[in-house]
Structure formats: C-alpha cells, structure tokens
C-alpha cells in the first residue's frame, strides 16, 4: 500500500504569495517548501549573495589578477564529473576573457583517482608547466597534492565546495563556503558556483586596477548556462541563491544564448532549447556529460563545453550520447546482478547495503548505489576494483544519515580501514583494501544502526496533495515547468484517484492512458508497465507536457499507483 505523506501548507503564507501576484498553484507549492515572500522566487541577478561574504574570494581575485599581470601560466585541475567539467569550462572561458593564459588537466578516474594528487601535480608540471594551479570542484582534501606542488614551486588556489576534514591543505588560497570561518549563507554552492563567484571577484579586482579603461568589460552572465548545468547535475540543494543561478542560466538557454556545447547536447537528447527546464539539465544533459568521466576521460566533456565551434561541439555531443548509451547498458547489467545478490539476502533486517562484484565498472558504481538506495530506502555503497587493486566505493544516503559523517565515524573507530574518503551528506566516495570489504560492511552497518531508526527506513512518498479538476490544466503544467525544481526544492508530486477510460501499450513496455477526472478525459503515461490496469486507481503523478505532433497538451506522468476501491 502506498505510504503517502502530504506536505503541510501554511495557508497564510500561500495567501500572501497569491496577493503578491504569484499564480495560485505555485503559491501553494512554494508555501509547502518554506518560501515566505515573493522575493524568494523572483530570481534577479541582483539578488545573488554578495561575493564579499564568500571567504577568500577577494584574496583569490588578487592572486589571479597578479598572475595575469605577470603573465603566469595557469592550469585548472578539474574533477571528472559534470560539476567539475562545467567549473573547468567556465574557468577557461572566464579567465581567458579576463586576460589569463590558462590550460587545464582532468584526472582519468581509473588511472589517477580523485582530486589533486601528487601524481597529478607531477603530470601537470611535466606536461603543462604551471606556475599556479587552480582546483575546481576538488582540492579541499588534497594535503599531499598541495605539498607536492609546493615542493615543485607551484602555487595552488583551491576552489571547492566539499566538506573539509579537520586539516586543510596548505594552499596559497582556499575558497570554499564550507571551510571554517566562512559565513557565506549558501553552503550548498556547487563547485561551478564557487568558480563563478571567484571570476566575479576577479573581474571586480581588475576593474579596480583599471583593466577595462580601454577594453570592454567581459559579461560573466554569459557563463550562467554552464553554472546552471553543473549546479543541477551535481544534485546540490537548490536554495534561493542556487535557484537564481539556475533560473538565469535556463533563461539564457531558452533564448538560444547557451554555449555551442549545451545546444549540441540538447540536440542529441532530442529536446528543444526554447523549452529548457531543470529536469533536462539533471536527467538528459548531465548524464551525457558524466558518461565521459565514467567510461573514458572527462576531457571530452570539457572540450564540448569550452569550444565555440558548432561543428566540433556537435561531433563531441554525438560521442557523449553514444557513451551514455553504453553506460546505460553497463548499469542495467550491474543493477540486475545486484538485485540477484540481494534476492537471497534479508534486506529488511539491514540498515545499510554494501555490495561488491569483481566485474562491476568503477565508473558506474555511483549510479548503482543511487538506484539501490531508491529501491530499498537504505544507505547504499557499491564497490568496484580499481586498476591499483583497491576497491573504489561510491555511496548514496537517505534523509537521516549524513554519509560523509558516517564514514568519518567508521574511520575514527578503525583508522586502518578506509584509505581515503570524502563527499557530502547525500553522496560520498571511498577507497578500501579488497581484503577489508567484509570488515567495512560490518562497521558501516553498525554505524548506520546507531544513527538511523526503523522509522527512517520506512519509505514515505511526499506529495503536494490532490489537484482540483480546474488545476489539471495546461496552464498549470506550464507554470510548474518554468520553475527551478530539484534537490532541496522538490519537484511537485500529486496524488489522486481516477477512473481508467483507456489503456494503450506502446513499445511493448509502456502504457498511454486516458483517465477520467470529473467526467473530463486526462491523458497520462506510465513508463515500464504494460500489464492491464484496474478500472479505478490511486495514482501519484507529475504534471507534464506532451508535444507530439506540434500541439502542446497536458499529460500526467504516473510515478506510482495502486488499485482504488
């Protein structure tokens, strides 16, 4: 039976939002997500948090401005996910527009692993000859890498957003909203967002130095399409500041002003840029970009986003699309084998899931962990064997368990167990010795039992309640689609009872439906289900749009369902 919990709505706030001109359905949805004033959903760039509040952003700007004046060689070292790729791309675009000589290097996850390692520093020194290394979306845990850079006479500017350990690297400058002493209110800024703020601070510093007295000042707003993509794809919480960044980026994409790479990715995904929404960034573009880092080398993704050559962007986007197809096939096989393994386990008696198979793909274990977490509503970590023989794990967590803190507790109790780890509340990565898998699984299960209650493991589906017949309309779907939904600002999900008028199976595995709502037909789609449905059903659904044939129509997407009396 569906365990539905409806979000509470403060009706006074909803009424105040409507009085301020907010569309009634949106006012209700906003109030249920903690929005109190219409200013929180207006999203002008002028409402962004001031860069002066981001610790060391201005110091980083001075460091970079000095480097530009002295014509120092800069090298960006990026992470190999979509956040790192977009942060690298805006770093290349922005720094070059501001007069810097800059190149980049992104570690191959299978050869070098994550972050600014000593090996990556030595590779950069040998192949790029940097005088200053700038990390994007990594570096906060790179004590050894920063030390190796210092030994080689290379300065390091760390820009990151991951949670720091007790010790910070001895970098020349660190910009991270989560570092001690930073009072920047948006702790959820993605790595690409941090780099955007650093570029804004650099432009302000160069302006102060008179760099634009004769030359036009670069417009950094042109980078917001990439900021939006990286922010959504990294699944950071969409607080007000992040929603401003994403909204502004989506506006540029809808107006056809996205970069060549984003436009090319939209084309291979079969989507129209003019109708861009946050869903596209997280579920269509992000996976295609991430496929490069998961299966081969994220340099391919960075090149797609950094080039202005339309033909080159299109060619790379096609390669990324093919890699994503391969990734889906690999993921499907891994998922099936994981479910086979769990079929003989008493999952209900466990507070966590730890799985490993020697033939699993290191680049896809994070997606597998996410799928298992969603299916079983437990923290899940999936491991694969790396090229060095160590086990590389990627984990995803449920509400109630801060995954990085849980791993930190395991590491404190058994200092020899985890070689390295890092991450966020909801996602983290780690490395262990292959011989220690069983011991780690036991230790992690123990910590999860201490930090979680049985109620935390009971999956409940949060919805925004039922929609009135007049709200089941195209205007409602259009209004919902224009908003920035995502992590921490959940996409609207509704529940209701319907009578089934018609069911038609398409592609042998999906169902197109016509539902009855107070005598009016409503089109709906149910993916992955071809069996006959009951005459009446209780459905959990999203408001969507069907553009087939050029005419836009309301279409519900059924997420879950059960028979109704």
Short mmCIF file of N, CA and C in Angstrom, two decimals, residues 310-446:
data_model
loop_
_atom_site.label_atom_id
_atom_site.label_comp_id
_atom_site.label_asym_id
_atom_site.label_seq_id
_atom_site.Cartn_x
_atom_site.Cartn_y
_atom_site.Cartn_z
N UNK A 310 30.72 25.21 -33.62
CA UNK A 310 29.46 24.46 -33.62
C UNK A 310 29.65 23.02 -34.11
N UNK A 311 30.43 22.84 -35.17
CA UNK A 311 30.63 21.50 -35.72
C UNK A 311 31.37 20.61 -34.74
N UNK A 312 32.39 21.16 -34.09
CA UNK A 312 33.15 20.37 -33.10
C UNK A 312 32.26 20.01 -31.91
N UNK A 313 31.47 20.96 -31.44
CA UNK A 313 30.57 20.69 -30.32
C UNK A 313 29.58 19.59 -30.69
N UNK A 314 29.05 19.64 -31.91
CA UNK A 314 28.08 18.64 -32.36
C UNK A 314 28.72 17.26 -32.42
N UNK A 315 29.94 17.19 -32.93
CA UNK A 315 30.63 15.90 -33.05
C UNK A 315 30.90 15.31 -31.66
N UNK A 316 31.34 16.15 -30.74
CA UNK A 316 31.61 15.65 -29.39
C UNK A 316 30.32 15.24 -28.70
N UNK A 317 29.26 16.01 -28.90
CA UNK A 317 27.98 15.67 -28.27
C UNK A 317 27.49 14.31 -28.74
N UNK A 318 27.72 13.99 -30.00
CA UNK A 318 27.34 12.66 -30.50
C UNK A 318 28.16 11.57 -29.83
N UNK A 319 29.44 11.83 -29.60
CA UNK A 319 30.26 10.86 -28.88
C UNK A 319 29.78 10.68 -27.45
N UNK A 320 29.42 11.78 -26.81
CA UNK A 320 28.91 11.70 -25.43
C UNK A 320 27.59 10.94 -25.38
N UNK A 321 26.76 11.15 -26.38
CA UNK A 321 25.48 10.43 -26.43
C UNK A 321 25.72 8.92 -26.56
N UNK A 322 26.68 8.54 -27.38
CA UNK A 322 26.99 7.11 -27.55
C UNK A 322 27.57 6.53 -26.25
N UNK A 323 28.44 7.28 -25.60
CA UNK A 323 28.99 6.82 -24.32
C UNK A 323 27.88 6.64 -23.29
N UNK A 324 26.90 7.52 -23.32
CA UNK A 324 25.80 7.41 -22.36
C UNK A 324 24.96 6.16 -22.62
N UNK A 325 24.81 5.81 -23.88
CA UNK A 325 24.09 4.57 -24.21
C UNK A 325 24.86 3.36 -23.68
N UNK A 326 26.18 3.39 -23.83
CA UNK A 326 27.00 2.30 -23.30
C UNK A 326 26.90 2.27 -21.79
N UNK A 327 26.92 3.42 -21.15
CA UNK A 327 26.81 3.49 -19.70
C UNK A 327 25.50 2.89 -19.22
N UNK A 328 24.40 3.17 -19.93
CA UNK A 328 23.10 2.62 -19.54
C UNK A 328 23.09 1.10 -19.62
N UNK A 329 23.73 0.55 -20.66
CA UNK A 329 23.79 -0.91 -20.80
C UNK A 329 24.59 -1.53 -19.65
N UNK A 330 25.72 -0.91 -19.33
CA UNK A 330 26.55 -1.41 -18.23
C UNK A 330 25.79 -1.33 -16.92
N UNK A 331 25.14 -0.20 -16.70
CA UNK A 331 24.36 -0.01 -15.46
C UNK A 331 23.25 -1.04 -15.34
N UNK A 332 22.58 -1.34 -16.45
CA UNK A 332 21.49 -2.30 -16.42
C UNK A 332 21.98 -3.68 -16.00
N UNK A 333 23.13 -4.09 -16.52
CA UNK A 333 23.68 -5.39 -16.16
C UNK A 333 24.11 -5.42 -14.69
N UNK A 334 24.71 -4.33 -14.22
CA UNK A 334 25.13 -4.27 -12.83
C UNK A 334 23.93 -4.28 -11.89
N UNK A 335 22.90 -3.55 -12.27
CA UNK A 335 21.70 -3.48 -11.45
C UNK A 335 21.06 -4.87 -11.33
N UNK A 336 20.99 -5.59 -12.43
CA UNK A 336 20.40 -6.93 -12.41
C UNK A 336 21.20 -7.86 -11.50
N UNK A 337 22.53 -7.78 -11.59
CA UNK A 337 23.35 -8.66 -10.75
C UNK A 337 23.24 -8.28 -9.28
N UNK A 338 23.10 -6.98 -8.99
CA UNK A 338 22.93 -6.55 -7.60
C UNK A 338 21.61 -7.05 -7.03
N UNK A 339 20.55 -6.96 -7.82
CA UNK A 339 19.25 -7.45 -7.35
C UNK A 339 19.27 -8.96 -7.15
N UNK A 340 20.01 -9.68 -8.00
CA UNK A 340 20.14 -11.12 -7.80
C UNK A 340 20.81 -11.42 -6.46
N UNK A 341 21.85 -10.65 -6.15
CA UNK A 341 22.56 -10.86 -4.89
C UNK A 341 21.68 -10.53 -3.69
N UNK A 342 20.89 -9.47 -3.82
CA UNK A 342 20.04 -9.05 -2.70
C UNK A 342 18.81 -9.93 -2.55
N UNK A 343 18.46 -10.68 -3.61
CA UNK A 343 17.28 -11.54 -3.54
C UNK A 343 17.45 -12.62 -2.49
N UNK A 344 18.69 -13.04 -2.21
CA UNK A 344 18.94 -14.08 -1.21
C UNK A 344 19.34 -13.50 0.14
N UNK A 345 19.37 -12.18 0.22
CA UNK A 345 19.71 -11.52 1.48
C UNK A 345 18.43 -11.02 2.16
N UNK A 346 18.48 -10.90 3.45
CA UNK A 346 17.34 -10.37 4.20
C UNK A 346 17.51 -8.86 4.31
N UNK A 347 17.18 -8.17 3.21
CA UNK A 347 17.40 -6.73 3.16
C UNK A 347 16.65 -6.01 4.27
N UNK A 348 15.46 -6.47 4.57
CA UNK A 348 14.66 -5.80 5.59
C UNK A 348 15.28 -5.78 6.97
N UNK A 349 16.22 -6.68 7.22
CA UNK A 349 16.86 -6.73 8.54
C UNK A 349 18.12 -5.86 8.60
N UNK A 350 18.50 -5.26 7.47
CA UNK A 350 19.70 -4.44 7.41
C UNK A 350 19.35 -2.96 7.42
N UNK A 351 20.28 -2.16 7.96
CA UNK A 351 20.13 -0.71 7.94
C UNK A 351 20.96 -0.08 6.82
N UNK A 352 21.74 -0.89 6.13
CA UNK A 352 22.59 -0.38 5.04
C UNK A 352 22.79 -1.48 4.02
N UNK A 353 23.29 -1.09 2.85
CA UNK A 353 23.62 -2.03 1.79
C UNK A 353 25.05 -1.77 1.33
N UNK A 354 25.89 -2.79 1.35
CA UNK A 354 27.24 -2.71 0.80
C UNK A 354 27.42 -3.88 -0.15
N UNK A 355 27.72 -3.60 -1.40
CA UNK A 355 27.85 -4.64 -2.40
C UNK A 355 29.12 -4.47 -3.21
N UNK A 356 29.65 -5.61 -3.65
CA UNK A 356 30.85 -5.60 -4.47
C UNK A 356 30.84 -6.82 -5.39
N UNK A 357 31.18 -6.58 -6.64
CA UNK A 357 31.46 -7.68 -7.57
C UNK A 357 32.68 -7.30 -8.38
N UNK A 358 33.49 -8.30 -8.64
CA UNK A 358 34.77 -8.03 -9.27
C UNK A 358 34.62 -7.52 -10.70
N UNK A 359 33.48 -7.82 -11.35
CA UNK A 359 33.30 -7.40 -12.74
C UNK A 359 32.51 -6.11 -12.89
N UNK A 360 32.20 -5.45 -11.78
CA UNK A 360 31.48 -4.18 -11.87
C UNK A 360 32.41 -3.08 -12.38
N UNK A 361 31.81 -2.07 -13.02
CA UNK A 361 32.56 -0.98 -13.63
C UNK A 361 32.72 0.15 -12.60
N UNK A 362 33.97 0.54 -12.42
CA UNK A 362 34.27 1.56 -11.41
C UNK A 362 33.54 2.88 -11.65
N UNK A 363 33.33 3.22 -12.93
CA UNK A 363 32.71 4.50 -13.24
C UNK A 363 31.21 4.53 -13.06
N UNK A 364 30.59 3.38 -12.81
CA UNK A 364 29.13 3.31 -12.76
C UNK A 364 28.60 2.95 -11.38
N UNK A 365 29.49 2.67 -10.42
CA UNK A 365 29.03 2.23 -9.11
C UNK A 365 28.20 3.31 -8.39
N UNK A 366 28.47 4.57 -8.67
CA UNK A 366 27.68 5.63 -8.04
C UNK A 366 26.23 5.60 -8.47
N UNK A 367 25.99 5.37 -9.75
CA UNK A 367 24.62 5.27 -10.25
C UNK A 367 23.94 4.04 -9.66
N UNK A 368 24.68 2.92 -9.58
CA UNK A 368 24.11 1.72 -8.99
C UNK A 368 23.72 1.95 -7.54
N UNK A 369 24.59 2.60 -6.78
CA UNK A 369 24.27 2.90 -5.38
C UNK A 369 23.01 3.75 -5.27
N UNK A 370 22.87 4.71 -6.18
CA UNK A 370 21.68 5.56 -6.17
C UNK A 370 20.43 4.75 -6.45
N UNK A 371 20.49 3.85 -7.43
CA UNK A 371 19.33 3.02 -7.75
C UNK A 371 18.94 2.13 -6.56
N UNK A 372 19.93 1.54 -5.91
CA UNK A 372 19.65 0.66 -4.77
C UNK A 372 19.09 1.45 -3.59
N UNK A 373 19.64 2.63 -3.37
CA UNK A 373 19.11 3.48 -2.30
C UNK A 373 17.65 3.82 -2.53
N UNK A 374 17.31 4.15 -3.77
CA UNK A 374 15.93 4.49 -4.09
C UNK A 374 15.01 3.28 -3.93
N UNK A 375 15.47 2.12 -4.36
CA UNK A 375 14.61 0.93 -4.33
C UNK A 375 14.37 0.41 -2.92
N UNK A 376 15.44 0.40 -2.10
CA UNK A 376 15.34 -0.21 -0.78
C UNK A 376 15.30 0.79 0.37
N UNK A 377 15.45 2.06 0.05
CA UNK A 377 15.43 3.15 1.04
C UNK A 377 16.38 2.87 2.21
N UNK A 378 17.61 2.62 1.85
CA UNK A 378 18.69 2.43 2.80
C UNK A 378 19.96 3.05 2.24
N UNK A 379 20.87 3.51 3.11
CA UNK A 379 22.16 3.95 2.59
C UNK A 379 22.82 2.81 1.83
N UNK A 380 23.34 3.09 0.65
CA UNK A 380 23.91 2.04 -0.19
C UNK A 380 25.28 2.46 -0.68
N UNK A 381 26.22 1.53 -0.63
CA UNK A 381 27.56 1.75 -1.18
C UNK A 381 27.89 0.58 -2.09
N UNK A 382 28.26 0.89 -3.32
CA UNK A 382 28.67 -0.14 -4.29
C UNK A 382 30.15 0.03 -4.58
N UNK A 383 30.85 -1.09 -4.66
CA UNK A 383 32.30 -1.08 -4.87
C UNK A 383 32.67 -1.77 -6.18
N UNK A 384 33.74 -1.31 -6.78
CA UNK A 384 34.36 -1.98 -7.93
C UNK A 384 35.87 -1.97 -7.70
N UNK A 385 36.56 -2.88 -8.36
CA UNK A 385 38.01 -2.94 -8.20
C UNK A 385 38.68 -1.92 -9.13
N UNK A 386 39.57 -1.12 -8.57
CA UNK A 386 40.31 -0.16 -9.36
C UNK A 386 41.54 -0.78 -10.00
N UNK A 387 42.21 0.00 -10.85
CA UNK A 387 43.39 -0.51 -11.53
C UNK A 387 44.53 -0.83 -10.56
N UNK A 388 44.51 -0.20 -9.39
CA UNK A 388 45.55 -0.45 -8.39
C UNK A 388 45.21 -1.63 -7.48
N UNK A 389 44.09 -2.30 -7.76
CA UNK A 389 43.68 -3.44 -6.95
C UNK A 389 42.84 -3.08 -5.74
N UNK A 390 42.79 -1.80 -5.40
CA UNK A 390 41.97 -1.36 -4.28
C UNK A 390 40.50 -1.32 -4.72
N UNK A 391 39.60 -1.33 -3.72
CA UNK A 391 38.17 -1.21 -4.02
C UNK A 391 37.76 0.25 -3.95
N UNK A 392 37.13 0.73 -5.02
CA UNK A 392 36.64 2.10 -5.10
C UNK A 392 35.14 2.06 -4.87
N UNK A 393 34.68 2.72 -3.83
CA UNK A 393 33.27 2.70 -3.49
C UNK A 393 32.61 4.03 -3.71
N UNK A 394 31.34 4.00 -4.07
CA UNK A 394 30.54 5.21 -4.21
C UNK A 394 29.23 4.97 -3.49
N UNK A 395 28.84 5.90 -2.63
CA UNK A 395 27.67 5.70 -1.80
C UNK A 395 26.64 6.80 -1.96
N UNK A 396 25.39 6.44 -1.67
CA UNK A 396 24.28 7.39 -1.64
C UNK A 396 23.49 7.13 -0.36
N UNK A 397 22.95 8.20 0.21
CA UNK A 397 22.29 8.06 1.51
C UNK A 397 20.87 8.59 1.49
N UNK A 398 20.12 8.20 2.50
CA UNK A 398 18.75 8.67 2.69
C UNK A 398 18.75 9.82 3.69
N UNK A 399 17.63 10.52 3.78
CA UNK A 399 17.48 11.55 4.81
C UNK A 399 17.64 10.89 6.18
N UNK A 400 18.38 11.53 7.04
CA UNK A 400 18.58 10.97 8.37
C UNK A 400 19.98 10.45 8.58
N UNK A 401 20.73 10.22 7.51
CA UNK A 401 22.11 9.77 7.64
C UNK A 401 23.02 10.64 6.78
N UNK A 402 23.91 11.37 7.44
CA UNK A 402 24.92 12.17 6.75
C UNK A 402 26.05 11.23 6.38
N UNK A 403 26.16 10.91 5.09
CA UNK A 403 27.03 9.83 4.66
C UNK A 403 28.50 10.12 4.95
N UNK A 404 28.95 11.33 4.66
CA UNK A 404 30.36 11.63 4.92
C UNK A 404 30.67 11.52 6.41
N UNK A 405 29.76 12.02 7.25
CA UNK A 405 29.98 11.93 8.70
C UNK A 405 29.98 10.48 9.18
N UNK A 406 29.12 9.65 8.55
CA UNK A 406 29.08 8.23 8.92
C UNK A 406 30.41 7.56 8.57
N UNK A 407 30.96 7.88 7.39
CA UNK A 407 32.26 7.33 7.01
C UNK A 407 33.37 7.84 7.92
N UNK A 408 33.25 9.08 8.33
CA UNK A 408 34.24 9.66 9.25
C UNK A 408 34.23 8.90 10.58
N UNK A 409 33.03 8.52 11.03
CA UNK A 409 32.92 7.78 12.29
C UNK A 409 33.54 6.38 12.13
N UNK A 410 33.29 5.73 10.99
CA UNK A 410 33.93 4.44 10.73
C UNK A 410 35.45 4.59 10.75
N UNK A 411 35.95 5.64 10.10
CA UNK A 411 37.40 5.86 10.01
C UNK A 411 38.01 6.14 11.38
N UNK A 412 37.30 6.86 12.22
CA UNK A 412 37.82 7.16 13.56
C UNK A 412 37.89 5.90 14.42
N UNK A 413 36.91 5.03 14.28
CA UNK A 413 36.90 3.81 15.09
C UNK A 413 37.89 2.77 14.58
N UNK A 414 38.12 2.75 13.26
CA UNK A 414 39.05 1.79 12.65
C UNK A 414 39.97 2.55 11.70
N UNK A 415 41.00 3.20 12.23
CA UNK A 415 41.83 4.09 11.40
C UNK A 415 42.51 3.40 10.22
N UNK A 416 42.64 2.08 10.28
CA UNK A 416 43.32 1.37 9.19
C UNK A 416 42.36 0.87 8.12
N UNK A 417 41.05 1.14 8.27
CA UNK A 417 40.05 0.51 7.41
C UNK A 417 39.83 1.26 6.09
N UNK A 418 39.70 2.60 6.14
CA UNK A 418 39.43 3.39 4.94
C UNK A 418 40.70 4.11 4.53
N UNK A 419 41.12 3.89 3.31
CA UNK A 419 42.34 4.54 2.81
C UNK A 419 42.11 6.02 2.62
N UNK A 420 40.98 6.37 1.99
CA UNK A 420 40.60 7.77 1.82
C UNK A 420 39.10 7.84 1.57
N UNK A 421 38.52 9.01 1.90
CA UNK A 421 37.09 9.20 1.65
C UNK A 421 36.81 10.69 1.60
N UNK A 422 35.62 11.02 1.09
CA UNK A 422 35.18 12.41 1.04
C UNK A 422 33.79 12.48 0.44
N UNK A 423 33.17 13.65 0.56
CA UNK A 423 31.86 13.80 -0.05
C UNK A 423 30.93 14.71 0.71
N UNK A 424 29.65 14.42 0.60
CA UNK A 424 28.58 15.26 1.14
C UNK A 424 27.71 14.44 2.09
N UNK A 425 26.59 15.05 2.47
CA UNK A 425 25.61 14.34 3.29
C UNK A 425 24.95 13.22 2.52
N UNK A 426 24.63 13.47 1.26
CA UNK A 426 23.86 12.50 0.47
C UNK A 426 24.71 11.59 -0.39
N UNK A 427 25.96 11.97 -0.66
CA UNK A 427 26.81 11.18 -1.56
C UNK A 427 28.25 11.27 -1.11
N UNK A 428 28.97 10.15 -1.24
CA UNK A 428 30.37 10.14 -0.85
C UNK A 428 31.10 9.04 -1.60
N UNK A 429 32.42 9.16 -1.63
CA UNK A 429 33.26 8.15 -2.25
C UNK A 429 34.34 7.71 -1.27
N UNK A 430 34.86 6.50 -1.46
CA UNK A 430 35.88 5.99 -0.56
C UNK A 430 36.70 4.92 -1.25
N UNK A 431 37.87 4.64 -0.67
CA UNK A 431 38.75 3.58 -1.13
C UNK A 431 39.11 2.70 0.05
N UNK A 432 39.00 1.36 -0.16
CA UNK A 432 39.40 0.42 0.88
C UNK A 432 40.22 -0.70 0.24
N UNK A 433 40.93 -1.45 1.07
CA UNK A 433 41.64 -2.62 0.59
C UNK A 433 40.64 -3.72 0.29
N UNK A 434 40.87 -4.47 -0.77
CA UNK A 434 39.93 -5.52 -1.16
C UNK A 434 39.70 -6.53 -0.04
N UNK A 435 40.72 -6.80 0.75
CA UNK A 435 40.58 -7.78 1.82
C UNK A 435 39.71 -7.27 2.96
N UNK A 436 39.43 -5.97 2.98
CA UNK A 436 38.69 -5.38 4.09
C UNK A 436 37.22 -5.15 3.78
N UNK A 437 36.72 -5.66 2.65
CA UNK A 437 35.33 -5.38 2.28
C UNK A 437 34.35 -5.85 3.36
N UNK A 438 34.45 -7.09 3.79
CA UNK A 438 33.51 -7.62 4.79
C UNK A 438 33.61 -6.83 6.10
N UNK A 439 34.83 -6.50 6.49
CA UNK A 439 35.00 -5.75 7.74
C UNK A 439 34.40 -4.35 7.62
N UNK A 440 34.58 -3.73 6.44
CA UNK A 440 33.98 -2.41 6.26
C UNK A 440 32.46 -2.50 6.28
N UNK A 441 31.89 -3.48 5.57
CA UNK A 441 30.43 -3.62 5.52
C UNK A 441 29.85 -3.76 6.93
N UNK A 442 30.53 -4.53 7.78
CA UNK A 442 30.07 -4.70 9.16
C UNK A 442 30.17 -3.39 9.94
N UNK A 443 31.30 -2.69 9.78
CA UNK A 443 31.49 -1.43 10.51
C UNK A 443 30.49 -0.38 10.06
N UNK A 444 30.23 -0.31 8.76
CA UNK A 444 29.27 0.67 8.25
C UNK A 444 27.85 0.34 8.70
N UNK A 445 27.51 -0.92 8.71
CA UNK A 445 26.18 -1.34 9.20
C UNK A 445 26.01 -0.95 10.67
N UNK A 446 27.06 -1.13 11.46
CA UNK A 446 27.00 -0.77 12.88
C UNK A 446 26.72 0.71 13.06
#
